Coordinates of C-alpha atoms in Angstrom, one line a residue:
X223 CA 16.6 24.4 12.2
X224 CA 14.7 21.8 10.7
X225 CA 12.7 21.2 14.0
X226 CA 11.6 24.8 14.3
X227 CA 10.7 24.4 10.5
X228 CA 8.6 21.0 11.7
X229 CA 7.0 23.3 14.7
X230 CA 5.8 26.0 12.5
X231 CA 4.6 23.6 10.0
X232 CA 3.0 21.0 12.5
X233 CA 1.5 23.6 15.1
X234 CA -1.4 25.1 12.4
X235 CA -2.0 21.6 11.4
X236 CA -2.9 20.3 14.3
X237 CA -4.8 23.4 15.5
X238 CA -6.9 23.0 12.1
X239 CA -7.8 19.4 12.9
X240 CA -8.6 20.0 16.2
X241 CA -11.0 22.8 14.9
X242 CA -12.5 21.1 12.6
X243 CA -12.8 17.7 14.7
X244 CA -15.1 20.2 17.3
X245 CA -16.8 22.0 14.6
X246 CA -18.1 18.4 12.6
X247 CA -18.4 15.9 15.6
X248 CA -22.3 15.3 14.8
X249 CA -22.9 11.8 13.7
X250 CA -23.4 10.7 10.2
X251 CA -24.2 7.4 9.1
X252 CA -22.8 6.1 6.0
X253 CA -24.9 3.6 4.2
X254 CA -23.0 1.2 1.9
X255 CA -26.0 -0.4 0.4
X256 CA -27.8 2.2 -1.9
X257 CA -30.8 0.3 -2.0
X258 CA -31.6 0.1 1.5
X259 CA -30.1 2.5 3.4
X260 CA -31.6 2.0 6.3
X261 CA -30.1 -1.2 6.2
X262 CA -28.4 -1.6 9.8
X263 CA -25.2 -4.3 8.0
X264 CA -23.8 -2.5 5.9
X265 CA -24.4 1.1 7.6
X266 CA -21.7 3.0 9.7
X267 CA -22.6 5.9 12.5
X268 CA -19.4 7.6 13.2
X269 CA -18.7 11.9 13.9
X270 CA -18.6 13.3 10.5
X271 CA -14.1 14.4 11.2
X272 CA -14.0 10.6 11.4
X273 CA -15.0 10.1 8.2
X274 CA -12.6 13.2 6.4
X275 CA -9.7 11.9 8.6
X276 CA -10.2 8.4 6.8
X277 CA -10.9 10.0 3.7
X278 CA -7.8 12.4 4.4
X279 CA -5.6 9.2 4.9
X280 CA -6.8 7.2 1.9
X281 CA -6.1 10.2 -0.1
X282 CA -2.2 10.7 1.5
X283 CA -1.5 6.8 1.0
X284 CA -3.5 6.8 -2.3
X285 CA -1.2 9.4 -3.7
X286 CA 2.0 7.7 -2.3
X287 CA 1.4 4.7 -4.0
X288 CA 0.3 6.4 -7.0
X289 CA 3.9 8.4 -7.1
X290 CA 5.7 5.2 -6.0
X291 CA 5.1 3.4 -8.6
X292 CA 5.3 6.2 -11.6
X293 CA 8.7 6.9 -10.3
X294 CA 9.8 3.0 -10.6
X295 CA 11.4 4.0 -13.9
X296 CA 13.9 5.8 -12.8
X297 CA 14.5 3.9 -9.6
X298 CA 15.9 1.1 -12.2
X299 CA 17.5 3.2 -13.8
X300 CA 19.6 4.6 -11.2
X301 CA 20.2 0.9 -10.2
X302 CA 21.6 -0.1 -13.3
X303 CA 23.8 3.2 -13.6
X304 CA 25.3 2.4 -10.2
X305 CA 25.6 -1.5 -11.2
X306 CA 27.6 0.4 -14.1
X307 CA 29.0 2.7 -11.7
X308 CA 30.5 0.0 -9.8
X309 CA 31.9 -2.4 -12.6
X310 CA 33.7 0.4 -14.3
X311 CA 35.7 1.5 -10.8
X312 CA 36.6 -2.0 -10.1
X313 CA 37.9 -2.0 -13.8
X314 CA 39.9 1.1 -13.2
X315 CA 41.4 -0.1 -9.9
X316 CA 42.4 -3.3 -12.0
X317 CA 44.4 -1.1 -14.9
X318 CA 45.6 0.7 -12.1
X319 CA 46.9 -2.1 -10.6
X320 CA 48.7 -3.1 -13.7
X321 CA 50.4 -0.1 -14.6
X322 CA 51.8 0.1 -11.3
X323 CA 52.8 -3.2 -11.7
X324 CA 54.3 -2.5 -15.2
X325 CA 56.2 0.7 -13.5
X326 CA 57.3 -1.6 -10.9
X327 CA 58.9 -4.1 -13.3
X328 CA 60.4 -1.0 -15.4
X329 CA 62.6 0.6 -12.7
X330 CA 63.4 -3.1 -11.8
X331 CA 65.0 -3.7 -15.0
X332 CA 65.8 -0.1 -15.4
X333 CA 68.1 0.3 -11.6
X334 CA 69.9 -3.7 -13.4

């Protein structure tokens, strides 16, 4: 199911990237010194999709990051509620441990 959900998805994706890689392949040149921008250094000629897939990808990893780290709250927290988690089982496997043991010494000295 969840690969027919990844083909529905996936398949108009890549058919709008594919259009819009033919419909922008003209060469742009994108001058990083605003000065002189005819400045061949610090100039890049690439198709114009290159430049949206780059600016695509910054934005994707950009906003991962972004969310990452605003959820980091409650990441610790759920850490520290399973720490807690965890120590309070292994407490009530202990008392568990010693009531059977206390039952255990009752019908001992019960059956004498």
């Amino acid at each position: 199911m969840m690969r027919f959900i990844k083909l529905i998805v996936l398949v108009p994706i890549a058919i709008i990237l594919v259009v819009l890689s033919v419909a922008n392949r003209h060469f742009v040149t994108l001058a990083l010194n605003p000065f002189r921008p005819d400045d061949a250094l610090l100039s890049v000629s690439l198709p114009l999709f290159v430049f949206l897939f780059i600016a695509l990808m910054a934005g994707v990893i950009l906003g991962s990051l972004v969310t990452w780290f605003a959820q980091g709250k409650y990441r610790k927290q759920a850490r520290d509620e399973a720490h807690e988690a965890r120590k309070w089982r292994e407490e009530a496997g202990k008392q568990r441990t010693r009531v059977e043991e206390i039952t255990t010494r009752n019908l001992i000295s019960a059956s004498k």
